[in-house]
Amino acid sequence: MSRATVSRVVNGVRNVAPGIQQAVRDAVARTGYTPNQAARSLVTRRTGTVALVLSATGRAFAARVFSDPFFGRVVDGVLPVLRERTIQPVMLVAESEEARAQLVEYLRQGGADGALVVPLDADDPLPAMLVAADVPTVLFGRPHDSTRCGFVDLDNTAGARLAAEHLWATGRRRPATIAAPVSAPTAPERLDGFREAFAARGVTSVPVVRGRFSVDSGRRAMARLLKEHPGIDGVFAANDLMAQGACQYLREEGIAVPGSVAVVGFDDSVAARRAQPQLTTVRQPVERMAAAMARLLVEELTGGRPESDRQPHEPASKLFEPVLVVREST
Amino acid sequence: MSRATVSRVVNGVRNVAPGIQQAVRDAVARTGYTPNQAARSLVTRRTGTVALVLSATGRAFAARVFSDPFFGRVVDGVLPVLRERTIQPVMLVAESEEARAQLVEYLRQGGADGALVVPLDADDPLPAMLVAADVPTVLFGRPHDSTRCGFVDLDNTAGARLAAEHLWATGRRRPATIAAPVSAPTAPERLDGFREAFAARGVTSVPVVRGRFSVDSGRRAMARLLKEHPGIDGVFAANDLMAQGACQYLREEGIAVPGSVAVVGFDDSVAARRAQPQLTTVRQPVERMAAAMARLLVEELTGGRPESDRQPHEPASKLFEPVLVVREST
DNA sequence: GAAACGTGGGAGAGCGCTCTCCCGAACCTT
DNA sequence: AAGGTTCGGGAGAGCGCTCTCCCACGTTTC
């Protein structure tokens, strides 16, 4: 029997007589034969693999990533989409500049067919590097520079506006906000959206303290806010973890939530439900966004580009709308 | 110029005249040439890649993994070791039975040179599957069955004993423990170690409630413990997150920590320092253990086995001793 | 000055697959 | 019954590297 026939059976291409098919399968099972991935991708120019890249500069890498439920949600969203298509998901991390270079090299050498990138900093150079290296790439969050690649994004401005309008509607007139770190991609939108919505209603001064997305930083931010602006009656935090921290601090200080101060979070992560009180928050459908991101990439990969008309790129993207979820903290 | 010369320059093997070397480098830079990884591994039978595998059965996969600082510490420990040797780390997850099968297939086809496995359940079949598939494997935690492969482990019994002895030494005579989920690999050792140490001192009845490694489950466990055994004066939790939850609950109920009830955690993760009060805890050097795990695998991979004397396996392993860290909660 | 040696570079054989031909046999069609 | 049309299977050419020969040239040695 020829290699060709075996190949046909294994890959399920063309017709092979059932008898022969069975014979091949038996032989495969008997000998424990495994096709060599390297040889296969050498000719197919495919690895059947997609990289999920987590990019964060600076230290305390793991602490940043593995304490926030956010990335877990991304993983949860991406996995089913890839599994369903029998694409092997591999997670890559770029925790330093060297790591980033190594990673780009790995991908351009064909380590994976494409990359799903979750940048944790707005000025992350990785997306641009990948696009320059001709790696099919889809981002979580709009690319900040002119990098032309696919992405999914949330209308963060609208989300922040939702929070502001809700606080306004429930009678809060002395708002403050615990903003994201300046480096965060979503920081400006969530901050400005909140401020502008209040400005439009005549409230021009909104105290801002930056947090670092953690529960702890939320506590500290709340403490500072309260010290510098004792009259505050409504707080919008740029994620649920910080909102949770704010609530903890307020209650410890004997300040009623939502009685005296209302708190709105962002994301609607598990933390929002787990917090005491349960958080009113702006829902970001992370899992759905991540799934969409994976689908976008898969389409680009299988997009049947007939070799010739490979446009420089035609970045597809998808936008999501936030929704306000009202619970106990407002 | 021949391909061979280029290959020699790129891989830095043998002597190549400096002039020629420069010429090659220039050409590479100019044309943006990138060697094809697939072709290379086809002949070298190496990918230059090591997989860090996270295996967890059951649902809420991401929630389990990305909310506990534990896995982040493993990553932090593994990365430097691999980076230093320019081995590309790829993280793989086995979140379902299918995923597990797919993953094993991927690795035996040569998707990576070896696997570092962190099983979250004691009865995880993955390690055995990998060993059966001839994938060089090193585990975090002693293999539960007769799987012959390398591993690193902590003396969990000794750790639990440390906690017990400390509680005893500080005058606690009515201990209780918030144990790990039955499925956790470390559950029996940490539980039995604690009980036996007290039994040796004449305290035979130690109430046990199972938690799920989360802050929340720690709170609930503490609540139940207190309700069913109001006299408790010392609690040992199987990880810091649960200890933190226990402290939170106790303080909310107006019970002084460590005044009325002392609390000891396990791991010495960031959560221990962040908790209020700061946790007395049994230190598990996760980063060092993870680094050792990576080194063990690298040695097995580069271990110069001269092809012929490939023993069935000679599993190397390394054991670590826990240390008690006394802070404010006792 | 000839033989021995070392050193840099080319030729070419694979690595293990996939995939395009191509050919023989069986099945229709008129 | 002769031609055309499937259909199943084999042969063999690569995919892009690495690595072992092997050869040509310069350098040393007696």
mmCIF file of C-alpha atoms in Angstrom, chain A residues 33-304:
data_model
loop_
_atom_site.group_PDB
_atom_site.id
_atom_site.type_symbol
_atom_site.label_atom_id
_atom_site.label_comp_id
_atom_site.label_asym_id
_atom_site.label_seq_id
_atom_site.Cartn_x
_atom_site.Cartn_y
_atom_site.Cartn_z
ATOM 1 C CA TYR A 33 1.488 5.379 14.063
ATOM 2 C CA THR A 34 1.342 9.140 14.453
ATOM 3 C CA PRO A 35 1.758 11.494 11.551
ATOM 4 C CA ASN A 36 4.603 13.921 11.944
ATOM 5 C CA GLN A 37 3.282 17.411 12.418
ATOM 6 C CA ALA A 38 6.450 19.059 11.189
ATOM 7 C CA ALA A 39 6.466 17.174 7.913
ATOM 8 C CA ARG A 40 2.825 17.875 7.437
ATOM 9 C CA SER A 41 3.066 21.590 8.007
ATOM 10 C CA LEU A 42 6.118 21.757 5.828
ATOM 11 C CA VAL A 43 3.965 20.957 2.858
ATOM 12 C CA THR A 44 0.593 22.323 3.911
ATOM 13 C CA ARG A 45 2.044 25.542 5.306
ATOM 14 C CA ARG A 46 -0.339 25.208 8.177
ATOM 15 C CA THR A 47 0.103 24.163 11.752
ATOM 16 C CA GLY A 48 -3.519 23.844 12.763
ATOM 17 C CA THR A 49 -2.669 26.053 15.680
ATOM 18 C CA VAL A 50 -3.715 29.509 16.797
ATOM 19 C CA ALA A 51 -1.885 31.545 19.405
ATOM 20 C CA LEU A 52 -3.620 33.433 22.163
ATOM 21 C CA VAL A 53 -1.125 36.060 23.099
ATOM 22 C CA LEU A 54 -1.032 37.897 26.339
ATOM 23 C CA SER A 55 1.112 40.921 26.195
ATOM 24 C CA ALA A 56 2.128 42.953 29.192
ATOM 25 C CA THR A 57 5.220 44.961 29.767
ATOM 26 C CA GLY A 58 6.693 45.543 33.163
ATOM 27 C CA ARG A 59 7.083 43.384 36.174
ATOM 28 C CA ALA A 60 4.593 41.497 38.280
ATOM 29 C CA PHE A 61 3.366 39.998 35.102
ATOM 30 C CA ALA A 62 1.653 36.988 36.486
ATOM 31 C CA ALA A 63 0.137 38.926 39.331
ATOM 32 C CA ARG A 64 -1.522 41.254 36.877
ATOM 33 C CA VAL A 65 -2.905 38.542 34.745
ATOM 34 C CA PHE A 66 -3.784 35.715 37.032
ATOM 35 C CA SER A 67 -5.616 37.683 39.627
ATOM 36 C CA ASP A 68 -8.007 39.423 37.303
ATOM 37 C CA PRO A 69 -10.866 37.261 36.052
ATOM 38 C CA PHE A 70 -10.703 39.154 32.777
ATOM 39 C CA PHE A 71 -8.192 37.004 31.001
ATOM 40 C CA GLY A 72 -9.919 33.870 32.160
ATOM 41 C CA ARG A 73 -13.051 35.069 30.465
ATOM 42 C CA VAL A 74 -11.139 35.641 27.259
ATOM 43 C CA VAL A 75 -9.852 32.097 27.405
ATOM 44 C CA ASP A 76 -13.317 30.773 28.069
ATOM 45 C CA GLY A 77 -14.614 32.629 25.045
ATOM 46 C CA VAL A 78 -11.865 31.593 22.676
ATOM 47 C CA LEU A 79 -11.531 27.904 23.493
ATOM 48 C CA PRO A 80 -14.882 26.579 22.279
ATOM 49 C CA VAL A 81 -14.587 28.342 18.934
ATOM 50 C CA LEU A 82 -11.202 26.837 18.249
ATOM 51 C CA ARG A 83 -11.944 23.387 19.642
ATOM 52 C CA GLU A 84 -14.979 23.124 17.454
ATOM 53 C CA ARG A 85 -12.764 23.570 14.420
ATOM 54 C CA THR A 86 -10.074 21.290 15.856
ATOM 55 C CA ILE A 87 -7.620 24.116 15.955
ATOM 56 C CA GLN A 88 -5.160 23.725 18.787
ATOM 57 C CA PRO A 89 -5.114 26.815 21.001
ATOM 58 C CA VAL A 90 -1.746 27.713 22.458
ATOM 59 C CA MET A 91 -1.270 30.506 24.907
ATOM 60 C CA LEU A 92 1.797 32.648 24.562
ATOM 61 C CA VAL A 93 2.961 35.326 26.903
ATOM 62 C CA ALA A 94 5.105 38.337 26.194
ATOM 63 C CA GLU A 95 6.284 39.437 29.589
ATOM 64 C CA SER A 96 9.378 41.353 28.538
ATOM 65 C CA GLU A 97 10.904 42.979 25.523
ATOM 66 C CA GLU A 98 13.036 39.951 24.766
ATOM 67 C CA ALA A 99 10.096 37.680 25.164
ATOM 68 C CA ARG A 100 8.210 39.815 22.698
ATOM 69 C CA ALA A 101 10.954 39.574 20.113
ATOM 70 C CA GLN A 102 11.239 35.834 20.646
ATOM 71 C CA LEU A 103 7.505 35.481 20.296
ATOM 72 C CA VAL A 104 7.309 37.445 17.052
ATOM 73 C CA GLU A 105 10.129 35.371 15.655
ATOM 74 C CA TYR A 106 8.349 32.199 16.689
ATOM 75 C CA LEU A 107 5.145 33.224 14.992
ATOM 76 C CA ARG A 108 6.708 34.446 11.768
ATOM 77 C CA GLN A 109 8.556 31.161 11.525
ATOM 78 C CA GLY A 110 5.180 29.553 11.445
ATOM 79 C CA GLY A 111 4.783 28.526 15.060
ATOM 80 C CA ALA A 112 1.070 29.171 14.697
ATOM 81 C CA ASP A 113 -1.263 30.091 11.884
ATOM 82 C CA GLY A 114 -2.398 33.316 13.486
ATOM 83 C CA ALA A 115 -2.540 35.284 16.691
ATOM 84 C CA LEU A 116 -5.256 36.551 18.973
ATOM 85 C CA VAL A 117 -3.716 39.339 20.957
ATOM 86 C CA VAL A 118 -4.876 40.803 24.235
ATOM 87 C CA PRO A 119 -2.733 43.844 24.899
ATOM 88 C CA LEU A 120 -2.760 45.114 28.462
ATOM 89 C CA ASP A 121 -1.124 48.398 27.620
ATOM 90 C CA ALA A 122 -2.239 51.003 25.140
ATOM 91 C CA ASP A 123 1.217 51.584 23.729
ATOM 92 C CA ASP A 124 2.048 47.917 23.294
ATOM 93 C CA PRO A 125 4.227 47.539 20.205
ATOM 94 C CA LEU A 126 3.400 43.866 19.742
ATOM 95 C CA PRO A 127 0.403 44.192 17.420
ATOM 96 C CA ALA A 128 2.338 46.385 15.017
ATOM 97 C CA MET A 129 5.260 43.967 15.118
ATOM 98 C CA LEU A 130 3.047 41.018 14.306
ATOM 99 C CA VAL A 131 1.357 42.780 11.433
ATOM 100 C CA ALA A 132 4.746 43.814 10.098
ATOM 101 C CA ALA A 133 5.830 40.182 10.328
ATOM 102 C CA ASP A 134 2.805 39.174 8.263
ATOM 103 C CA VAL A 135 1.225 37.165 11.043
ATOM 104 C CA PRO A 136 -2.568 37.142 10.743
ATOM 105 C CA THR A 137 -3.636 39.006 13.833
ATOM 106 C CA VAL A 138 -6.843 39.959 15.598
ATOM 107 C CA LEU A 139 -6.849 42.224 18.622
ATOM 108 C CA PHE A 140 -8.953 42.583 21.703
ATOM 109 C CA GLY A 141 -9.474 46.326 21.612
ATOM 110 C CA ARG A 142 -9.027 48.793 18.801
ATOM 111 C CA PRO A 143 -5.409 49.198 17.677
ATOM 112 C CA HIS A 144 -4.125 52.475 19.016
ATOM 113 C CA ASP A 145 -1.858 53.354 16.144
ATOM 114 C CA SER A 146 -2.426 52.890 12.463
ATOM 115 C CA THR A 147 -1.841 49.158 12.665
ATOM 116 C CA ARG A 148 -4.149 47.593 10.178
ATOM 117 C CA CYS A 149 -5.515 44.404 11.647
ATOM 118 C CA GLY A 150 -8.761 42.901 12.759
ATOM 119 C CA PHE A 151 -10.158 43.605 16.183
ATOM 120 C CA VAL A 152 -13.144 43.422 18.468
ATOM 121 C CA ASP A 153 -13.959 46.236 20.799
ATOM 122 C CA LEU A 154 -16.480 47.533 23.248
ATOM 123 C CA ASP A 155 -17.907 51.010 23.096
ATOM 124 C CA ASN A 156 -16.257 52.032 26.329
ATOM 125 C CA THR A 157 -17.382 55.624 26.065
ATOM 126 C CA ALA A 158 -20.979 54.515 25.902
ATOM 127 C CA GLY A 159 -20.386 52.237 28.863
ATOM 128 C CA ALA A 160 -19.018 55.026 30.978
ATOM 129 C CA ARG A 161 -21.924 57.215 29.884
ATOM 130 C CA LEU A 162 -24.352 54.526 30.997
ATOM 131 C CA ALA A 163 -22.779 54.540 34.432
ATOM 132 C CA ALA A 164 -22.938 58.336 34.644
ATOM 133 C CA GLU A 165 -26.539 58.517 33.509
ATOM 134 C CA HIS A 166 -27.546 55.899 36.019
ATOM 135 C CA LEU A 167 -25.855 57.728 38.859
ATOM 136 C CA TRP A 168 -27.499 60.962 37.715
ATOM 137 C CA ALA A 169 -30.886 59.310 37.431
ATOM 138 C CA THR A 170 -30.639 57.988 40.970
ATOM 139 C CA GLY A 171 -29.956 61.475 42.251
ATOM 140 C CA ARG A 172 -26.191 61.509 42.615
ATOM 141 C CA ARG A 173 -24.769 64.970 42.002
ATOM 142 C CA ARG A 174 -21.284 64.671 43.457
ATOM 143 C CA PRO A 175 -19.647 61.961 41.391
ATOM 144 C CA ALA A 176 -16.094 60.713 41.407
ATOM 145 C CA THR A 177 -14.305 58.037 39.464
ATOM 146 C CA ILE A 178 -11.645 55.443 40.087
ATOM 147 C CA ALA A 179 -10.030 55.351 36.703
ATOM 148 C CA ALA A 180 -7.927 52.735 34.975
ATOM 149 C CA PRO A 181 -4.142 53.032 34.920
ATOM 150 C CA VAL A 182 -3.075 55.624 32.347
ATOM 151 C CA SER A 183 -1.427 52.864 30.369
ATOM 152 C CA ALA A 184 -4.617 50.827 29.977
ATOM 153 C CA PRO A 185 -6.080 50.857 26.486
ATOM 154 C CA THR A 186 -9.565 51.595 27.790
ATOM 155 C CA ALA A 187 -8.551 54.284 30.261
ATOM 156 C CA PRO A 188 -9.262 57.425 28.256
ATOM 157 C CA GLU A 189 -12.642 56.324 26.931
ATOM 158 C CA ARG A 190 -14.019 55.196 30.258
ATOM 159 C CA LEU A 191 -12.787 58.322 31.963
ATOM 160 C CA ASP A 192 -13.865 60.827 29.348
ATOM 161 C CA GLY A 193 -17.198 59.167 28.738
ATOM 162 C CA PHE A 194 -18.000 59.477 32.399
ATOM 163 C CA ARG A 195 -16.856 63.067 32.718
ATOM 164 C CA GLU A 196 -18.582 64.233 29.573
ATOM 165 C CA ALA A 197 -21.915 62.744 30.539
ATOM 166 C CA PHE A 198 -21.825 64.683 33.799
ATOM 167 C CA ALA A 199 -20.492 67.782 32.132
ATOM 168 C CA ALA A 200 -23.470 67.702 29.809
ATOM 169 C CA ARG A 201 -25.629 67.936 32.915
ATOM 170 C CA GLY A 202 -23.707 70.787 34.398
ATOM 171 C CA VAL A 203 -21.422 68.867 36.724
ATOM 172 C CA THR A 204 -18.001 69.903 35.553
ATOM 173 C CA SER A 205 -15.801 68.847 38.413
ATOM 174 C CA VAL A 206 -15.339 65.117 38.766
ATOM 175 C CA PRO A 207 -12.517 63.966 41.056
ATOM 176 C CA VAL A 208 -10.348 61.245 39.543
ATOM 177 C CA VAL A 209 -8.012 58.785 41.203
ATOM 178 C CA ARG A 210 -6.179 56.130 39.250
ATOM 179 C CA GLY A 211 -6.344 52.542 40.357
ATOM 180 C CA ARG A 212 -4.512 49.484 39.079
ATOM 181 C CA PHE A 213 -7.441 47.195 38.388
ATOM 182 C CA SER A 214 -7.040 45.304 41.652
ATOM 183 C CA VAL A 215 -9.333 45.121 44.694
ATOM 184 C CA ASP A 216 -6.603 46.537 46.822
ATOM 185 C CA SER A 217 -5.968 49.516 44.609
ATOM 186 C CA GLY A 218 -9.702 50.167 44.655
ATOM 187 C CA ARG A 219 -9.645 50.398 48.422
ATOM 188 C CA ARG A 220 -6.759 52.797 48.409
ATOM 189 C CA ALA A 221 -8.302 54.911 45.702
ATOM 190 C CA MET A 222 -11.550 55.103 47.613
ATOM 191 C CA ALA A 223 -9.702 56.113 50.755
ATOM 192 C CA ARG A 224 -7.965 58.920 48.963
ATOM 193 C CA LEU A 225 -11.100 60.066 47.223
ATOM 194 C CA LEU A 226 -12.987 60.214 50.482
ATOM 195 C CA LYS A 227 -10.214 62.097 52.201
ATOM 196 C CA GLU A 228 -9.826 64.691 49.487
ATOM 197 C CA HIS A 229 -13.489 65.002 48.558
ATOM 198 C CA PRO A 230 -15.638 64.057 51.534
ATOM 199 C CA GLY A 231 -18.892 65.003 49.873
ATOM 200 C CA ILE A 232 -18.860 62.320 47.211
ATOM 201 C CA ASP A 233 -22.111 60.424 46.715
ATOM 202 C CA GLY A 234 -21.445 58.333 43.626
ATOM 203 C CA VAL A 235 -18.397 56.444 42.393
ATOM 204 C CA PHE A 236 -17.705 54.872 39.042
ATOM 205 C CA ALA A 237 -14.807 52.411 38.954
ATOM 206 C CA ALA A 238 -13.196 51.329 35.700
ATOM 207 C CA ASN A 239 -13.541 47.663 36.616
ATOM 208 C CA ASP A 240 -15.379 45.474 39.093
ATOM 209 C CA LEU A 241 -12.368 44.585 41.188
ATOM 210 C CA MET A 242 -11.744 48.241 42.017
ATOM 211 C CA ALA A 243 -15.436 48.806 42.632
ATOM 212 C CA GLN A 244 -15.381 45.893 45.032
ATOM 213 C CA GLY A 245 -12.424 47.400 46.844
ATOM 214 C CA ALA A 246 -14.212 50.727 47.043
ATOM 215 C CA CYS A 247 -17.286 49.093 48.557
ATOM 216 C CA GLN A 248 -15.168 47.243 51.091
ATOM 217 C CA TYR A 249 -13.486 50.421 52.202
ATOM 218 C CA LEU A 250 -16.717 52.373 52.402
ATOM 219 C CA ARG A 251 -18.440 49.770 54.532
ATOM 220 C CA GLU A 252 -15.431 49.421 56.795
ATOM 221 C CA GLU A 253 -15.584 53.152 57.343
ATOM 222 C CA GLY A 254 -19.231 52.796 58.233
ATOM 223 C CA ILE A 255 -20.433 54.529 55.094
ATOM 224 C CA ALA A 256 -23.568 52.963 53.686
ATOM 225 C CA VAL A 257 -23.511 51.547 50.172
ATOM 226 C CA PRO A 258 -25.647 52.485 48.378
ATOM 227 C CA GLY A 259 -27.238 54.617 51.103
ATOM 228 C CA SER A 260 -24.590 57.298 51.304
ATOM 229 C CA VAL A 261 -22.410 56.471 48.332
ATOM 230 C CA ALA A 262 -23.456 54.549 45.247
ATOM 231 C CA VAL A 263 -20.857 52.469 43.402
ATOM 232 C CA VAL A 264 -20.856 51.365 39.772
ATOM 233 C CA GLY A 265 -18.346 48.898 38.409
ATOM 234 C CA PHE A 266 -17.341 47.836 34.916
ATOM 235 C CA ASP A 267 -17.142 44.415 33.222
ATOM 236 C CA ASP A 268 -19.785 42.427 35.046
ATOM 237 C CA SER A 269 -17.239 39.808 35.953
ATOM 238 C CA VAL A 270 -17.829 37.143 38.561
ATOM 239 C CA ALA A 271 -16.479 39.608 41.106
ATOM 240 C CA ALA A 272 -19.558 41.780 40.609
ATOM 241 C CA ARG A 273 -21.903 39.082 41.829
ATOM 242 C CA ARG A 274 -19.571 37.934 44.540
ATOM 243 C CA ALA A 275 -19.078 41.375 46.041
ATOM 244 C CA GLN A 276 -21.030 42.579 49.026
ATOM 245 C CA PRO A 277 -23.191 44.366 48.103
ATOM 246 C CA GLN A 278 -23.603 42.889 44.659
ATOM 247 C CA LEU A 279 -22.326 45.392 42.174
ATOM 248 C CA THR A 280 -24.257 47.525 39.749
ATOM 249 C CA THR A 281 -21.962 47.386 36.753
ATOM 250 C CA VAL A 282 -21.527 47.952 33.058
ATOM 251 C CA ARG A 283 -21.573 44.628 31.331
ATOM 252 C CA GLN A 284 -18.792 43.868 28.910
ATOM 253 C CA PRO A 285 -19.528 40.593 27.119
ATOM 254 C CA VAL A 286 -15.931 39.427 27.242
ATOM 255 C CA GLU A 287 -16.633 35.793 26.361
ATOM 256 C CA ARG A 288 -18.690 36.781 23.332
ATOM 257 C CA MET A 289 -16.109 39.301 22.270
ATOM 258 C CA ALA A 290 -13.339 36.745 22.605
ATOM 259 C CA ALA A 291 -15.350 34.215 20.611
ATOM 260 C CA ALA A 292 -15.920 36.816 17.921
ATOM 261 C CA MET A 293 -12.216 37.562 17.886
ATOM 262 C CA ALA A 294 -11.448 33.893 17.329
ATOM 263 C CA ARG A 295 -14.019 33.684 14.555
ATOM 264 C CA LEU A 296 -12.615 36.742 12.844
ATOM 265 C CA LEU A 297 -9.183 35.166 12.796
ATOM 266 C CA VAL A 298 -10.422 31.808 11.608
ATOM 267 C CA GLU A 299 -12.241 33.522 8.764
ATOM 268 C CA GLU A 300 -9.141 35.387 7.772
ATOM 269 C CA LEU A 301 -7.204 32.140 7.861
ATOM 270 C CA THR A 302 -9.640 30.055 5.874
ATOM 271 C CA GLY A 303 -10.895 33.009 3.881
ATOM 272 C CA GLY A 304 -10.045 31.185 0.675
#
